[in-house]
Amino acid sequence: MPAADQKEADSRPAESQPFQADVAKLLHLMVHSVYSDKSVFLRELIANAADACERLRYEAIAEPRLLGDDVKPRITLLLDADNRSLTVEDNGIGMSRAEMAEALGTIARSGTKAFLERIEAKQPDDETALIGRFGVGFYSAFMVAERVEVISRRAGTEQAWQWSSDGKGTFAISAVAPAEAPGRGTRVVLHLMDDAKSYAERLGVERLVKAQSGHVPVPISIVEKAGSAPAEISDGAALWAKPKAEIGAADYTDFYRSIAGQFDEPIATIHYRAEGRQDYTTLLFIPGARPFDLFDPDRKGRIKLYVKRVFITDEADILPRYLRFVRGLVDSADLALNVSREKIQESPLLAAIKKGAINRVLSELERLADKEPETYAKIWETFGAVLKEGIYEDFERRDQMLALARFKTTASGDAWRSLKDYVGALKTNQTAIYYLAGDDMARLKSSPHLEGFRARGIEVLLLPDPVDSFWAMPGTGFDGKPFKSVTQGAADLALIPRTDAAAPPAAGAEAAVADFLGFVKATLGDAVADVRASDRLTDSAVCLVASEGGPDRALERILAGAGRLASASKPILEVNPRHDIVVALAKLGDADRAFKEDAAHLLFDEARVLDGERPADAKLFSDRLGRLLGRGLR
Ligand code: ADP
Ligand code: MG
């Protein structure tokens, strides 16, 4: 053992230290409410034991002495009904003192913060449903135990350590005599609460293990009471290596839950063996619910890479970021076991596996879209915002991703529309695919920009996700039709006839309106690039649009918000020349200048508010509004 550890072992008494704040919160939740099904704790402890065995197997490739004579991985459950205890023991990698303090005093799991925030904010999802989708890990032991001891010896070291806690805010770590510890690996002892004492009885425990951990790739034995012989209850055979015909839906679900740490049902399972130039097996799942780390900034996937049944890493980026919600594993028969993780990453064999895996996932999505549209709609509902990242990130597969994409549109109602549907419903003379991007579906639907399009029966894609502003750009298109933002440039709508009963132009008003627009432009000065009459509007008086060459208004807001734009370009104020208020203001002619100036500013502010922005100047806005109200009350 390292000298520092030895010194600590000699001198440090067990002294209690507090849990990190997030752990304390999680523990509190665990003890005081939540899981309707407390038995998930056993799955978590068995999963950890199996992980520890897999990590040892991997480290032992480079350092075989770590295994010594004890080469076969195993997990043993020891029951002691008399003392109301359940012990989960493994001969895996074990933990040093420092690893213990880190692993069992903090939470590194991604998505934890988001999870705790949502629980605290009591968002609409029901709390238990939320928790059911979040694997809580080791700390779930405190749902059934009033005290937990973890005794562990790191592979290749002498000194063993004991961690213990009652889950009420602190834990203690102390050295233990070698005879009290497993030869290698970790022993987790649960002193069960009175109402959890059935977890020390064989029948129930055995049934539970078979039901929820039957496909953990390490054999599991049970020791009924101190002194009895261990009986194997699960053989640790790799599920993914079995023929598909022998695997039932429940087996897949069980395996999915243990590999993904989620408790939902997978919505699709992709299991195949590729043979030929390379031999590898892939078992992938599309979850039925969003994993908690879906929108974490690192956008990491967690597909596990195995080589000949040995777990290597879950950081090999087997699938691209836009498929990060997929869970599962790839097991290669050809990659060399004796090279480092880094070398494996560079291997052309792995590159070929990755390509095969992406294509397989995408073709399964295509198959579902075609053959099981309802299932596909559910997948899109859950993961569409992530899949759309692929449209601009995966240039090579852009057309494929566009074909997979589904949209809400001005014509879709509650259903989803594909671009193929859209292009099939183009109006005469319509040459572009129109879209409106923003961050809020309700505001998108009521945007004045859509009025002219609605009046002509032209469908517009409504794009509520931040990612939409990045892929829906001028210069890209689908089926030869370019994407075009309805907030950008001239609307080009004059060529397409209106289908509603258009208001007759106010006779003789055109010249006066043109003068009024000139007046508005002079009044607003530098705040706008231009003021012009609009084809886009039928009911509203005003809206803001971007110039033809500049970024779409929604994209501009995102870039400006991220500090990526020195100065946002000036918008164009479009005015509806047939609108009653506009016509009436125009009729005022040269009279009432001050009132018209207020009106010009207020129209501009109105357009900003409709876009989800604030008035240009809050104080001036309220002064002007006050004067206007005063005038109305006079
Ligand atoms: P996770 O398994 O997602 O990392 P857990 O809360 O289940 O989260 O476990 C936390 C950490 O504790 C693990 O990452 C591991 O480092 C350590 N750990 C837990 N159980 C064991 C074990 N049986 N052997 C070795 N390390 C373990
Ligand atoms: Mg775990």
PDB file of N, CA, C and O and ligand atoms in Angstrom, residues 44 47-48 51 109 137-138, ligand 2:
ATOM      1  N   GLU A  44     -29.223  -1.801  -7.545  1.00  0.00           N
ATOM      2  CA  GLU A  44     -28.127  -0.824  -7.539  1.00  0.00           C
ATOM      3  C   GLU A  44     -26.854  -1.425  -6.949  1.00  0.00           C
ATOM      4  O   GLU A  44     -25.760  -1.241  -7.478  1.00  0.00           O
ATOM      5  N   ALA A  47     -25.450  -3.982  -9.313  1.00  0.00           N
ATOM      6  CA  ALA A  47     -24.845  -3.313 -10.480  1.00  0.00           C
ATOM      7  C   ALA A  47     -23.458  -2.778 -10.112  1.00  0.00           C
ATOM      8  O   ALA A  47     -22.499  -2.902 -10.874  1.00  0.00           O
ATOM      9  N   ASN A  48     -23.323  -2.191  -8.922  1.00  0.00           N
ATOM     10  CA  ASN A  48     -22.016  -1.672  -8.498  1.00  0.00           C
ATOM     11  C   ASN A  48     -21.002  -2.799  -8.349  1.00  0.00           C
ATOM     12  O   ASN A  48     -19.836  -2.651  -8.724  1.00  0.00           O
ATOM     13  N   ASP A  51     -19.987  -3.813 -11.785  1.00  0.00           N
ATOM     14  CA  ASP A  51     -19.065  -2.795 -12.348  1.00  0.00           C
ATOM     15  C   ASP A  51     -17.661  -2.993 -11.791  1.00  0.00           C
ATOM     16  O   ASP A  51     -16.667  -2.891 -12.511  1.00  0.00           O
ATOM     17  N   ARG A 109     -22.404  11.507 -10.471  1.00  0.00           N
ATOM     18  CA  ARG A 109     -23.331  11.122 -11.538  1.00  0.00           C
ATOM     19  C   ARG A 109     -23.877  12.343 -12.277  1.00  0.00           C
ATOM     20  O   ARG A 109     -24.401  13.281 -11.681  1.00  0.00           O
ATOM     21  N   GLY A 137     -28.424   4.911  -7.328  1.00  0.00           N
ATOM     22  CA  GLY A 137     -27.127   4.357  -6.975  1.00  0.00           C
ATOM     23  C   GLY A 137     -27.016   3.891  -5.536  1.00  0.00           C
ATOM     24  O   GLY A 137     -28.007   3.545  -4.877  1.00  0.00           O
ATOM     25  N   PHE A 138     -25.797   3.901  -5.065  1.00  0.00           N
ATOM     26  CA  PHE A 138     -25.454   3.327  -3.775  1.00  0.00           C
ATOM     27  C   PHE A 138     -26.351   3.817  -2.635  1.00  0.00           C
ATOM     28  O   PHE A 138     -26.757   3.058  -1.757  1.00  0.00           O
TER      29      PHE A 138
HETATM   30 MG    MG B   2     -24.127   2.259  -9.305  1.00  0.00          MG
END
